[in-house]
Coordinates of C-alpha atoms (C1' of nucleotides) in Angstrom, one line a residue:
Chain A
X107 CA 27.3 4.3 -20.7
X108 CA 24.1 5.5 -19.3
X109 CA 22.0 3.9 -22.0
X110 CA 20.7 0.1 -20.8
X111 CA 20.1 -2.7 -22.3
X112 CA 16.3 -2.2 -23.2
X113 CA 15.0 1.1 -21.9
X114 CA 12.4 -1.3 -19.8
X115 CA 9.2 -1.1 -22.0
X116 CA 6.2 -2.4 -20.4
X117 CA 5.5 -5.9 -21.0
X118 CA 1.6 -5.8 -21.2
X119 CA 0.3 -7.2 -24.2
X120 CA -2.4 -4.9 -23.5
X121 CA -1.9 -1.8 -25.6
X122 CA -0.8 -0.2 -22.1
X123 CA 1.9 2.1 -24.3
X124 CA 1.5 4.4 -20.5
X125 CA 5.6 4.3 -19.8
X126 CA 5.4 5.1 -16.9
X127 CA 8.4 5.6 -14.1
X128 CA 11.2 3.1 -13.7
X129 CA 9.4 2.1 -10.8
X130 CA 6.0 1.2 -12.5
X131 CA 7.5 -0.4 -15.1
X132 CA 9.5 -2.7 -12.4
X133 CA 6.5 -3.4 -10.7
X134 CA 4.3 -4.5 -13.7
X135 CA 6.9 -6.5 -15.3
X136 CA 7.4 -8.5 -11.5
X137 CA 3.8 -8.5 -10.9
X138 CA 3.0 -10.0 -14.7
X139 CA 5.6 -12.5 -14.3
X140 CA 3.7 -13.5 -10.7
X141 CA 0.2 -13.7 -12.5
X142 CA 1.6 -15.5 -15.5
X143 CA 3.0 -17.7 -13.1
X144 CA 6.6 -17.3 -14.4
X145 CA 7.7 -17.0 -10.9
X146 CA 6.2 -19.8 -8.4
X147 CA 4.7 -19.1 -5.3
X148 CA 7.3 -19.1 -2.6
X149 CA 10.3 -18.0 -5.4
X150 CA 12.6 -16.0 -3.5
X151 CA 13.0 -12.3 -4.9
X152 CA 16.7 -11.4 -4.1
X153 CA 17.0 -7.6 -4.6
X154 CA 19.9 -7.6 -6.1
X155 CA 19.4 -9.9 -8.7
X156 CA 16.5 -8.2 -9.8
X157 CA 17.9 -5.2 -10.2
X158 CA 20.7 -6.2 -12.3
X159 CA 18.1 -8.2 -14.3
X160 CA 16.2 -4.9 -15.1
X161 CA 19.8 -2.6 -14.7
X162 CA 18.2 -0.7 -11.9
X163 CA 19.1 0.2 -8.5
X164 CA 18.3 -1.9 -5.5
X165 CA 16.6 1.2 -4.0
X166 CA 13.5 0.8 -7.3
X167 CA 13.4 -2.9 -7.0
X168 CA 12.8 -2.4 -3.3
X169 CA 9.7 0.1 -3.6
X170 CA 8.4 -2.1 -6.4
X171 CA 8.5 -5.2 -4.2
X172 CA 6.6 -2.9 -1.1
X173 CA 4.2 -2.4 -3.5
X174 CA 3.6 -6.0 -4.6
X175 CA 3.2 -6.3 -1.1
X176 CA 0.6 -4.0 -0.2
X177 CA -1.6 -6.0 -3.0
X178 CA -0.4 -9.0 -1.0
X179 CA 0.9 -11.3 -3.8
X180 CA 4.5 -10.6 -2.6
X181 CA 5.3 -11.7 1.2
X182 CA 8.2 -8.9 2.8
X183 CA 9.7 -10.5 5.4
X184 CA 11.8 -7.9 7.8
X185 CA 15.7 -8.8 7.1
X186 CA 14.7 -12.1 5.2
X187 CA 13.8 -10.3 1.6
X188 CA 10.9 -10.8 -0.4
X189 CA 9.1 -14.0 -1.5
X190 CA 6.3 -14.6 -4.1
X191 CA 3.1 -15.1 -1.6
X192 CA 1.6 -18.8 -1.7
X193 CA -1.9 -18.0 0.1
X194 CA -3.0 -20.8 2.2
X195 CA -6.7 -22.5 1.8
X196 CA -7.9 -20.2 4.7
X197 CA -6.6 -17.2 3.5
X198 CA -7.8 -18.3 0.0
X199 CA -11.2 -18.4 1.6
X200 CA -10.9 -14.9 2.8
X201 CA -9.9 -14.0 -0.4
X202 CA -13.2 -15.2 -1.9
X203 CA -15.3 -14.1 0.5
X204 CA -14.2 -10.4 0.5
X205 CA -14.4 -10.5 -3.0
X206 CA -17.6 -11.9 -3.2
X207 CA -18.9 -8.8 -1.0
X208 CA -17.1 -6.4 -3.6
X209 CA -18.1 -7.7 -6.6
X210 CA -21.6 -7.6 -5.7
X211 CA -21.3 -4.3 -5.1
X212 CA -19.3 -3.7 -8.4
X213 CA -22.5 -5.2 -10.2
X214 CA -24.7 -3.2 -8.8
X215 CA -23.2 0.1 -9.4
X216 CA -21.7 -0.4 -12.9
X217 CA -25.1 -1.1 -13.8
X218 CA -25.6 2.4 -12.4
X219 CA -22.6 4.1 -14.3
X220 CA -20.7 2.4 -16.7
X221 CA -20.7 4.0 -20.2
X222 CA -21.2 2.6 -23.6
X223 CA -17.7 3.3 -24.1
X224 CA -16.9 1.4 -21.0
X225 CA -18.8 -1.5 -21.7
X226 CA -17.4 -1.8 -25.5
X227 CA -13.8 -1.8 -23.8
X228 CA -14.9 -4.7 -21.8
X229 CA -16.4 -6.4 -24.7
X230 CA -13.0 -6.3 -26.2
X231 CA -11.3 -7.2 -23.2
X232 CA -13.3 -10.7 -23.8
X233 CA -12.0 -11.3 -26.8
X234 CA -8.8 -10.8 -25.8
X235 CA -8.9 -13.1 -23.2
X236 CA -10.6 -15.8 -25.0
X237 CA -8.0 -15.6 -27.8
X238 CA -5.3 -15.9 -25.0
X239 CA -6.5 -18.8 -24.3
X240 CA -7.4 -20.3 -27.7
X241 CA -3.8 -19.6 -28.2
X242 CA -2.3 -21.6 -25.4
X243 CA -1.1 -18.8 -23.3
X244 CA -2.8 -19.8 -20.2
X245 CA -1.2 -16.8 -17.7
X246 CA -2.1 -14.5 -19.7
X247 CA -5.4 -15.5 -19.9
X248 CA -5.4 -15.7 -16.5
X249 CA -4.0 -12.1 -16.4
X250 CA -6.7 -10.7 -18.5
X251 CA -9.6 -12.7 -17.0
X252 CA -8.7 -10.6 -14.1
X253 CA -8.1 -7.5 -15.3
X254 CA -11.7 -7.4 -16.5
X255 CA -12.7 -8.0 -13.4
X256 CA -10.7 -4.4 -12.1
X257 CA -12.5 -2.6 -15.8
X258 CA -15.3 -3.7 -14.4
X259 CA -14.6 -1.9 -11.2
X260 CA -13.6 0.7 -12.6
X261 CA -16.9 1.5 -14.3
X262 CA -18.0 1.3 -10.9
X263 CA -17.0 4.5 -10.3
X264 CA -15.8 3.9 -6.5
X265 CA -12.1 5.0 -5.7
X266 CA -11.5 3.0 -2.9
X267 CA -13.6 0.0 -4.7
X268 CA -11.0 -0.4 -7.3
X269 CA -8.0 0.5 -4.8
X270 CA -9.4 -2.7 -3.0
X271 CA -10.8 -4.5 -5.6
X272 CA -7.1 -4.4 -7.7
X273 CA -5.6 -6.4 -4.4
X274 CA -8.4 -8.9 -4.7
X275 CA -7.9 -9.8 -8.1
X276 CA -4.1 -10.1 -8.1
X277 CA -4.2 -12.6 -4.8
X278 CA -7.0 -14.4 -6.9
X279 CA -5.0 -14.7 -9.3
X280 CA -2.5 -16.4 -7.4
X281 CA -4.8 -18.9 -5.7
X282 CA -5.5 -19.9 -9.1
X283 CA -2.6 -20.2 -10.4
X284 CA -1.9 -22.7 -7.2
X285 CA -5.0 -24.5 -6.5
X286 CA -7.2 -24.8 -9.5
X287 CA -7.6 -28.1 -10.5
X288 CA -6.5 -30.3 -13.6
X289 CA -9.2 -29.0 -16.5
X290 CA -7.7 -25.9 -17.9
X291 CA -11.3 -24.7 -18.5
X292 CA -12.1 -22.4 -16.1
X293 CA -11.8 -20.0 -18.9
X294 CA -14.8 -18.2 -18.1
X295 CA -15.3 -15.3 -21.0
X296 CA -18.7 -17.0 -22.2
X297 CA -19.5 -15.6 -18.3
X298 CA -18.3 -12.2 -18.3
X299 CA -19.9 -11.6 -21.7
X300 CA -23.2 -12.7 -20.0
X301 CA -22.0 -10.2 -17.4
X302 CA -21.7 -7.2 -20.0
X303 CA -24.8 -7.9 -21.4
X304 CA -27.2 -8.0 -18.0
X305 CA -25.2 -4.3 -17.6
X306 CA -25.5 -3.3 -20.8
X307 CA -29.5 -3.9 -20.2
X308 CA -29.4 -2.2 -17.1
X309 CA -31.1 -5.4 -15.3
X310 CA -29.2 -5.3 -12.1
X311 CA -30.7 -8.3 -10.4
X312 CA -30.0 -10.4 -13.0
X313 CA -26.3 -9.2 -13.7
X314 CA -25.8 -9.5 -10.0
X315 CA -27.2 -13.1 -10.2
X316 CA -24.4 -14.1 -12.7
X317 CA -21.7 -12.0 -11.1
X318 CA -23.0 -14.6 -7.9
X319 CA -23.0 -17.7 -10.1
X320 CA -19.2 -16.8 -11.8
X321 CA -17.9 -16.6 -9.0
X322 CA -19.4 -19.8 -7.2
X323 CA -18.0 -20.8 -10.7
X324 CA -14.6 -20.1 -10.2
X325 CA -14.4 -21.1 -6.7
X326 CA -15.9 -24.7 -7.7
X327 CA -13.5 -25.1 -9.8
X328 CA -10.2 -24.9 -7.0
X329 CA -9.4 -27.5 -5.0
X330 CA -9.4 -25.5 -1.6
X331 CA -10.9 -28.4 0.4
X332 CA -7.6 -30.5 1.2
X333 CA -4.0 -28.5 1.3
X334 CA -2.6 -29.2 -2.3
X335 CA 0.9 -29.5 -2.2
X336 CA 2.3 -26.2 0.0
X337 CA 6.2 -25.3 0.7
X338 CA 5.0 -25.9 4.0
X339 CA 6.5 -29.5 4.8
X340 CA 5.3 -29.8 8.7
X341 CA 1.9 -30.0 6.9
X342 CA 3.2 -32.4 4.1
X343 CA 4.6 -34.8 6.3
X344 CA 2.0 -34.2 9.6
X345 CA -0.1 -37.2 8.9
X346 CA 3.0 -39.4 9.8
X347 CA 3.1 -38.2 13.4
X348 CA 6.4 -38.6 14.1
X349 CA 7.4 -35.1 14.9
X350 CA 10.4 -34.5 16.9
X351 CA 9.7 -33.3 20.0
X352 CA 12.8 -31.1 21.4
X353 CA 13.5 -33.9 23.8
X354 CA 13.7 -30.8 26.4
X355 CA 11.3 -31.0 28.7
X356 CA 11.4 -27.4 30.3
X357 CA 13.5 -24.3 29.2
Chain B
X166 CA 26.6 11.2 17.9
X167 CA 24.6 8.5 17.4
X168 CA 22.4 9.0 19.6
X169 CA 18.8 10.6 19.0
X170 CA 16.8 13.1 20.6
X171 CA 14.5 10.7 21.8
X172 CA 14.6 7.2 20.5
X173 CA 11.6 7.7 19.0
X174 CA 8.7 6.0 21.1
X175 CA 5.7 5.0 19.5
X176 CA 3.1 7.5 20.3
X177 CA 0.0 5.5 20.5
X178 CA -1.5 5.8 23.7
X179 CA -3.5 2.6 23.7
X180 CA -0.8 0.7 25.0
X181 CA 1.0 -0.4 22.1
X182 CA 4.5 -0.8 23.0
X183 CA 5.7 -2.9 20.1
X184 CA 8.8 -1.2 19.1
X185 CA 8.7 -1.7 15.7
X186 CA 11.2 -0.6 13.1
X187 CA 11.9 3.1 12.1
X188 CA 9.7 3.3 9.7
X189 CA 6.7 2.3 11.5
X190 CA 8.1 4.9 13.7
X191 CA 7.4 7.8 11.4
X192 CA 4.4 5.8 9.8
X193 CA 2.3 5.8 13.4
X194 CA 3.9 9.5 14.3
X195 CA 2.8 11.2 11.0
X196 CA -0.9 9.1 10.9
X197 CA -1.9 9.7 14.2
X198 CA -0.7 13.9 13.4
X199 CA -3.1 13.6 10.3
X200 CA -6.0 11.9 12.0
X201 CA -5.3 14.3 15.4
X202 CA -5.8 17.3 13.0
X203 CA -2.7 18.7 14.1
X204 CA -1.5 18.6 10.5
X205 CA -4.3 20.2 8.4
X206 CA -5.3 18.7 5.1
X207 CA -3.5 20.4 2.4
X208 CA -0.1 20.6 4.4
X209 CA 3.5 19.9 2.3
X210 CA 5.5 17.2 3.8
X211 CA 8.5 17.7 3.3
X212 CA 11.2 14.9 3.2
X213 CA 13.9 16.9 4.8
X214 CA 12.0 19.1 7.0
X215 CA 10.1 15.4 8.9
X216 CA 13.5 13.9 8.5
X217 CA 15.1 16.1 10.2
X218 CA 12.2 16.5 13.0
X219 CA 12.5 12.6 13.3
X220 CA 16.1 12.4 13.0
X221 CA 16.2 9.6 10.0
X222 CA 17.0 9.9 6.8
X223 CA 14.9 11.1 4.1
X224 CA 14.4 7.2 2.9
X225 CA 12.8 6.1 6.1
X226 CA 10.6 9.4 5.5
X227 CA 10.0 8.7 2.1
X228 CA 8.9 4.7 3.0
X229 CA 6.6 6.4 5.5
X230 CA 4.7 8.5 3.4
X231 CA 4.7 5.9 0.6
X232 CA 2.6 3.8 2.9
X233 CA 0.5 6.9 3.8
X234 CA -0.3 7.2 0.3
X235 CA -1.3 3.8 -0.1
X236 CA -3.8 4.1 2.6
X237 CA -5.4 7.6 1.3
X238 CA -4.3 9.8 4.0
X239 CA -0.9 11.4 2.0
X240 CA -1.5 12.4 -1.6
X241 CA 1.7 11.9 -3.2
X242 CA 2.7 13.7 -6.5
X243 CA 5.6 12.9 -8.8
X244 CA 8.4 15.2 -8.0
X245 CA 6.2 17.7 -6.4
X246 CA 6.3 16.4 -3.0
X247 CA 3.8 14.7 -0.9
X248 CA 0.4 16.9 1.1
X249 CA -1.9 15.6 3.5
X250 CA -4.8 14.5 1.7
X251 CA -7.9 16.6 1.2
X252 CA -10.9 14.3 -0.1
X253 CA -13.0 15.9 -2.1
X254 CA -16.9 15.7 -1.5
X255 CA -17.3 12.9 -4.1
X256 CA -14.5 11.0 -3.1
X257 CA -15.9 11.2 0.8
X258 CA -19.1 10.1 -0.6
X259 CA -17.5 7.0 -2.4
X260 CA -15.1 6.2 1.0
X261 CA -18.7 6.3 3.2
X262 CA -20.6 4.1 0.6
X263 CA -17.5 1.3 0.9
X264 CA -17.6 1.5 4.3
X265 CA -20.8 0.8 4.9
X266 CA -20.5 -2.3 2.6
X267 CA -17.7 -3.3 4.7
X268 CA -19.0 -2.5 8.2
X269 CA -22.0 -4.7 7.3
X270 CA -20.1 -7.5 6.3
X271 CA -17.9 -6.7 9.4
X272 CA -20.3 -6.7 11.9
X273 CA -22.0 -10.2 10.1
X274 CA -18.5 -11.9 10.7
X275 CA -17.9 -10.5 14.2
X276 CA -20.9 -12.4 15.2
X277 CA -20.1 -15.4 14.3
X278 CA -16.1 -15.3 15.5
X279 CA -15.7 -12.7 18.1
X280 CA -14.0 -14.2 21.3
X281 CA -15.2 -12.6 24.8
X282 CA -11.9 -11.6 25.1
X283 CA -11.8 -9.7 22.1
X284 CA -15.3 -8.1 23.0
X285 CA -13.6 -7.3 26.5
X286 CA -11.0 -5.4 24.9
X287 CA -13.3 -3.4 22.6
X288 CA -15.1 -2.5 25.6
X289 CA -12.4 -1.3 27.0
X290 CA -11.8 0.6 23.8
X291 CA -15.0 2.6 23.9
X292 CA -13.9 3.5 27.7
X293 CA -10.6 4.9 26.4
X294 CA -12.7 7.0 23.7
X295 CA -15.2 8.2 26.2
X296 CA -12.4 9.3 28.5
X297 CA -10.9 11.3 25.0
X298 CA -13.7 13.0 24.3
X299 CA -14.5 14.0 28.5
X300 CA -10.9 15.1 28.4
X301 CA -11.6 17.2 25.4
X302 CA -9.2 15.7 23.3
X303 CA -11.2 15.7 20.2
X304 CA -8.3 14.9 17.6
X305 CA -7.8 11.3 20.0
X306 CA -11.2 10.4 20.2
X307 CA -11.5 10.7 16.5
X308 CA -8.8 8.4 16.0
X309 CA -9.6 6.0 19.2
X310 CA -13.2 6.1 17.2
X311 CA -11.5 5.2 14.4
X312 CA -9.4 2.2 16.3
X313 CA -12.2 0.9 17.5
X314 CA -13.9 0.3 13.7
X315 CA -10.0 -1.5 12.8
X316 CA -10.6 -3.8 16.2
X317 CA -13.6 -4.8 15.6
X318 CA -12.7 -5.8 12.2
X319 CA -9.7 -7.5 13.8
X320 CA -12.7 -9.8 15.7
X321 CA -13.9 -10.8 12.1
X322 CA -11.2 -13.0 11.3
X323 CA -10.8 -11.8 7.4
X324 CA -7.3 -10.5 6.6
X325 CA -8.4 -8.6 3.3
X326 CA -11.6 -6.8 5.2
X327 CA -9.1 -5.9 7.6
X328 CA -6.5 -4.4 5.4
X329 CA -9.3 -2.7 3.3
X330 CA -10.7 -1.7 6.3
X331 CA -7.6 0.2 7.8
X332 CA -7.4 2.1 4.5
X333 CA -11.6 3.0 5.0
X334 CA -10.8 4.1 8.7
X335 CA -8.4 6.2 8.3
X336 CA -9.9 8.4 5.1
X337 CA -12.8 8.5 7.0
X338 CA -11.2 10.3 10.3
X339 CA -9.6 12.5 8.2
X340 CA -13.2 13.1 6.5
X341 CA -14.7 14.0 9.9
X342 CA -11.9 16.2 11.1
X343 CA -12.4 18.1 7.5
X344 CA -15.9 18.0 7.4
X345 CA -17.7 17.6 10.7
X346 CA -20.0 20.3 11.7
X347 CA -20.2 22.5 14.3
X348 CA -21.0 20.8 17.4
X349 CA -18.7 18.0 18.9
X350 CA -21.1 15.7 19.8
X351 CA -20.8 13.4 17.6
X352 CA -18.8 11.0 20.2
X353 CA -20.8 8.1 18.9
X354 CA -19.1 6.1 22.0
X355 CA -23.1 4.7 23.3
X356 CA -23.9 3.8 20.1
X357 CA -20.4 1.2 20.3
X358 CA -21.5 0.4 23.3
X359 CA -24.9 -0.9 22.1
X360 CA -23.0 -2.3 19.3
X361 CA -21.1 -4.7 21.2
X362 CA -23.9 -5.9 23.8
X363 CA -25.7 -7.0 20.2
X364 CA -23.0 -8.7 18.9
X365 CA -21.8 -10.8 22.4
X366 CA -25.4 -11.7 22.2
X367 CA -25.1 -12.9 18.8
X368 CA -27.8 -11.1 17.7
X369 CA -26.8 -10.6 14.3
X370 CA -29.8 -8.8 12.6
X371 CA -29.7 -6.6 15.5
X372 CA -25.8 -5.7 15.8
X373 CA -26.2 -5.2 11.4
X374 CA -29.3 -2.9 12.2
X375 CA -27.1 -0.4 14.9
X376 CA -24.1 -1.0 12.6
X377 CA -25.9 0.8 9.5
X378 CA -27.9 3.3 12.0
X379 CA -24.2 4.0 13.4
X380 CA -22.9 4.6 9.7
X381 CA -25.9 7.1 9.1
X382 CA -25.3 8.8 12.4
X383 CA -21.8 9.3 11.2
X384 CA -22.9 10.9 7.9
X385 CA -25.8 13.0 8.9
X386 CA -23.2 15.3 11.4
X387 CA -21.3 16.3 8.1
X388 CA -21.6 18.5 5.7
X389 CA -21.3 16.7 2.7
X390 CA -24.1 19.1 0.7
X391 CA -21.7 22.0 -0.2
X392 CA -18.3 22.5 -0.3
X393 CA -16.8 23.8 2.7
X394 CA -13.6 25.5 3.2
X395 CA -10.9 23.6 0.9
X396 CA -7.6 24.3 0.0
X397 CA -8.6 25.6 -3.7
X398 CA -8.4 29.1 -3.9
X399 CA -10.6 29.1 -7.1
X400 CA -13.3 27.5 -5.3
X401 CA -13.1 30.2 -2.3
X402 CA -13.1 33.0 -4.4
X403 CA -15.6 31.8 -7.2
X404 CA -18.7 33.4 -5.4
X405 CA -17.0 36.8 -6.1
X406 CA -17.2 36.3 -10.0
X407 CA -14.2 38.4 -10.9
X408 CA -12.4 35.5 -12.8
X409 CA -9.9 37.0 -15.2
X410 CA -10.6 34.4 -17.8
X411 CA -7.5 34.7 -20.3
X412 CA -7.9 37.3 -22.6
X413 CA -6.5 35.6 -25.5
X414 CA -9.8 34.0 -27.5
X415 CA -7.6 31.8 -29.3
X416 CA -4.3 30.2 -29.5
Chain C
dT280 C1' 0.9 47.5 -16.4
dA281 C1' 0.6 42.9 -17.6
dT282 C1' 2.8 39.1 -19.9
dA283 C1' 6.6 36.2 -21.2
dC284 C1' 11.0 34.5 -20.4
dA285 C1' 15.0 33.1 -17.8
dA286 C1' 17.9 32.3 -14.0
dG287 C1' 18.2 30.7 -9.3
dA288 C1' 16.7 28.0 -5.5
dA289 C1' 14.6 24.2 -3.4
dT290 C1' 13.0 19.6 -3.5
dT291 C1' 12.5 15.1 -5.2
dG292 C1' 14.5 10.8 -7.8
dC293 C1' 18.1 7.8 -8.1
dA294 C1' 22.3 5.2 -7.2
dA295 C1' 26.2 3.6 -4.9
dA296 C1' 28.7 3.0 -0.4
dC297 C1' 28.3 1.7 4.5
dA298 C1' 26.3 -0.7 8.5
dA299 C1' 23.5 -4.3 10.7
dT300 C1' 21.2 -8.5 10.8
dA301 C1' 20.2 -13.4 9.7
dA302 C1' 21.7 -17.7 7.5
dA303 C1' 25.3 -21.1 6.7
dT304 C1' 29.5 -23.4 7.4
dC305 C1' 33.1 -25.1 10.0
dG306 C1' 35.3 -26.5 14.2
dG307 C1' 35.2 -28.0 19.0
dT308 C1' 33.2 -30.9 22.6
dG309 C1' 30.4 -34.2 25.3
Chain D
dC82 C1' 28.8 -39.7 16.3
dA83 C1' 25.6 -36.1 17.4
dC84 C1' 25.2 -31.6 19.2
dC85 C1' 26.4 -27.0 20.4
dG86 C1' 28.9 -22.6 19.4
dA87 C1' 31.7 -19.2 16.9
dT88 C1' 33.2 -17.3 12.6
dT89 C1' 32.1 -16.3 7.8
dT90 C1' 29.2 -15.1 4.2
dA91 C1' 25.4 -13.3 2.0
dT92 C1' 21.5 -10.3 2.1
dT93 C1' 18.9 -6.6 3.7
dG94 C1' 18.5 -1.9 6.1
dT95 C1' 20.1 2.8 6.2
dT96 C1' 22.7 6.8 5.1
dT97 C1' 24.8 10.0 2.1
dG98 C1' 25.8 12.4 -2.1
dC99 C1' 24.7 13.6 -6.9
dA100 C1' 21.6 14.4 -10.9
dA101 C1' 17.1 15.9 -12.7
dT102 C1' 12.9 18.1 -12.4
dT103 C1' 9.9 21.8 -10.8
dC104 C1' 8.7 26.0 -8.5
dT105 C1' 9.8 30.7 -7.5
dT106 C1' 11.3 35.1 -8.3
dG107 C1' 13.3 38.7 -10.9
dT108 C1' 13.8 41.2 -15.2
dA109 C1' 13.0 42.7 -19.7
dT110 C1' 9.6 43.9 -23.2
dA111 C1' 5.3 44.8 -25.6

DNA sequence: TATACAAGAATTGCAAACAATAAATCGGTG
DNA sequence: CACCGATTTATTGTTTGCAATTCTTGTATA
C-alpha cells in the first residue's frame, strides 16, 4: 500500500544513477520534460495533477516547482499556480547577454583548471550529444548541448559561476526550444569539440574566441528580431488597431 | 486567537512598505538578521523555534530558508536542519571574483540605461548609508551598502544580472561582517558617491575604472590571507598539535 | 579510562485536511 | 441583447499531525 507505481527513477539518459530525494527526482523529471520541450511554454502546471502523476504530495510538487522557478524556466504566479515560462525577445536578449559575460569568464578560467579528467568527460559529453541528434531526439540534444555548457562551468571551479550559470542554460534552453528557426542544425558539437581542444591546449585567447563565435552562433540562428508567435494575443492581433477602448472615459 | 503579536511588518527601513505575503515576511526578517550580524554565521535555525518567534507555521519557515539557501546566505542540510552560512575563504574568494565580473558589466549597462530618476534615488541611497554608519549602526550600513549594489543593478535593465546579482550581494555582506578587519572604516559611501556623478555623466570608462577600484577597496579591508575565527573547532585548536589521531592503524 | 553500543529525545520530511483566494458560470437588469 | 453582479467551483495557501532520520546521552564492557 505504501509501495508506488515506479519508485520515481531519474529519467536522465545521462548515467546520473544519483537517486536522489523525492523532491530532486520531481524536479528533474519536470525540468527534463521543459527542456525536451514535452511541456510547451505557457502549459499550465496544476499541482495536483502533478502529483498524482508522480504519486507524491502536493507539498513536493510545490518545492520542485519553486525551484524551477528560481532557474526561471517555470513562472509562479501568487494564487494563480505555476506555468512553463515563455521568455519574451527582450528578456531572451538579457538572457544572451548575461550569458555571454559568464561564459567568457568560464573560458578563461577552465583553461586555468579544468582537469584531464574533466575535459575527457566533456569529450564524451560530445558524443553523446551528437548521437542524440543523429538519432532524431532533438530535446535531448538540446538538453545535453546545454548541459556541456554547466561541465564546462563546472571545471571553472567558481561556486556561484555554476549556481548562475545552471539558470542561464536552462532559460536558454527554452528560448531555443521557442524561437529557433526552421533548420534543425544548430547542432553545434563540431563547436564545443573545437572548445575542448583550445582548453585542452591551454590557449585561452583562442578558446575564448570560439566560446565568442558559438555563441554569436547560436544567437544567429533564433529568430529574436520579430515576436514569433507568443500566448500573448494583444501582441498577435496589435497591428489591427482596433483595440477596445473601455468606452469609460474617467473612473 | 487569531490574531498575532504583531502582524508582522516588514522591517526594512528604506521605505518599503509592500506588504507582501508571509513568507517574504520571514524571508526579509531572517536576511536582514544575517546581513545585520545579529545572527552569527554558524547559528541553527530552527524551524520551530523561528516559527514560533514569527508566529507561522513551520512551512512558511521552511519556504523562507529554502529561498535563503538558494541565495547563499542559509546552508541547508538534509535532515540536519538549516545554519547561517559561513563561507569559507575559497568560496569568498570565488563570490568576489563573480562580482567583480558582474559589477563591471553592471556599471557598463547603468550608463547606457540609468534614468535621472533612478540616479536620484541611489543618491538618496548613499545618504541613507552615510546616516547608518554616523549613527553607528554598522550591521544597516552593511546591508544599505549592500542595497545600493542590488539598485544600481536594478538601473541596468538585465533581469538575470539582477537576480545573480542579489545572490552576489548578499554572500558578500555576510563576507564582510565575517571577515572585515578591525577598523570600521570601510563605509565606502564617497566612493558611491563618485560612482554615480561618473555614471549620470555617462562617462563610462570612468564609472568602470571607480567600479573595479571600489571592488578592490572592498577586498583589501579583509582578511582573506588566513583563516580567521570560524566555527570549526579542528581548525581553532590545530595550532596546539595534540590531535588524538585514532589509534587504530588499520581497519 | 576509553570505546562501543543502545535507548531516548529532538528535529526534519512528508502527507492529508482545512481555509482563503481567484476564475467561471449563471441569473438579473438596464 | 449586452452588461453587471452574485454564487459556485476549482485551485492554491496554510496549518496540523504523523513518520522517519539523526543527534545526544547514558551505560556496559574491554
Amino acid at each position: 500500500m505504501n509501495e508506488q507505481l515506479q519508485p520515481l527513477k531519474k529519467p536522465t539518459k545521462t548515467g546520473k544513477t544519483r537517486t536522489g530525494t523525492q523532491d530532486d527526482i520531481v524536479y528533474a523529471h519536470i525540468f527534463d520534460a521543459i527542456l525536451e520541450q514535452r511541456l510547451a511554454p505557457g502549459t499550465k502546471l496544476s499541482e495536483e495533477a502533478l502529483g498524482e502523476i508522480f504519486g507524491v504530495s502536493r507539498t513536493i510538487i510545490r518545492r520542485a516547482l519553486s525551484r524551477l522557478a528560481h532557474e526561471g524556466v517555470v513562472l509562479l504566479r501568487p494564487n494563480r499556480g505555476a506555468v512553463v515560462a515563455s521568455p519574451s525577445v527582450e528578456e531572451a536578449r538579457q538572457i544572451f547577454f548575461a550569458r555571454s559575460l559568464v561564459e567568457k569568464a568560464i573560458t578563461e578560467l577552465a583553461v586555468q583548471h579544468a582537469s584531464d579528467a574533466q575535459l575527457a568527460e566533456l569529450r564524451q559529453m560530445v558524443t553523446d550529444e551528437r548521437d542524440c541528434f543523429d538519432r532524431g531526439d532533438r530535446g535531448a540534444g538540446i538538453r545535453l548541448s546545454g548541459e556541456f555548457h554547466l561541465r564546462l562551468a563546472e571545471a571553472a571551479k567558481n561556486a556561484p559561476l555554476v549556481s548562475f550559470q545552471r539558470s542561464l542554460v536552462s532559460q536558454t534552453s527554452l528560448i531555443i526550444a521557442q524561437y529557433e528557426s526552421g533548420n534543425r542544425s544548430h547542432c553545434s558539437y563540431d563547436e564545443h569539440n573545437e572548445l575542448i581542444d583550445a582548453i585542452a591546449a591551454r590557449d585561452s585567447d583562442k578558446a575564448v574566441r570560439l566560446m565568442m563565435h558559438h555563441m554569436d552562433h547560436i544567437d544567429s540562428k533564433l529568430n529574436l528580431e520579430e515576436d514569433s508567435a507568443s500566448g500573448d494575443l494583444h501582441a498577435v492581433f496589435s497591428h489591427l488597431g482596433l483595440a477596445k477602448k473601455k468606452p469609460r472615459t474617467a473612473r
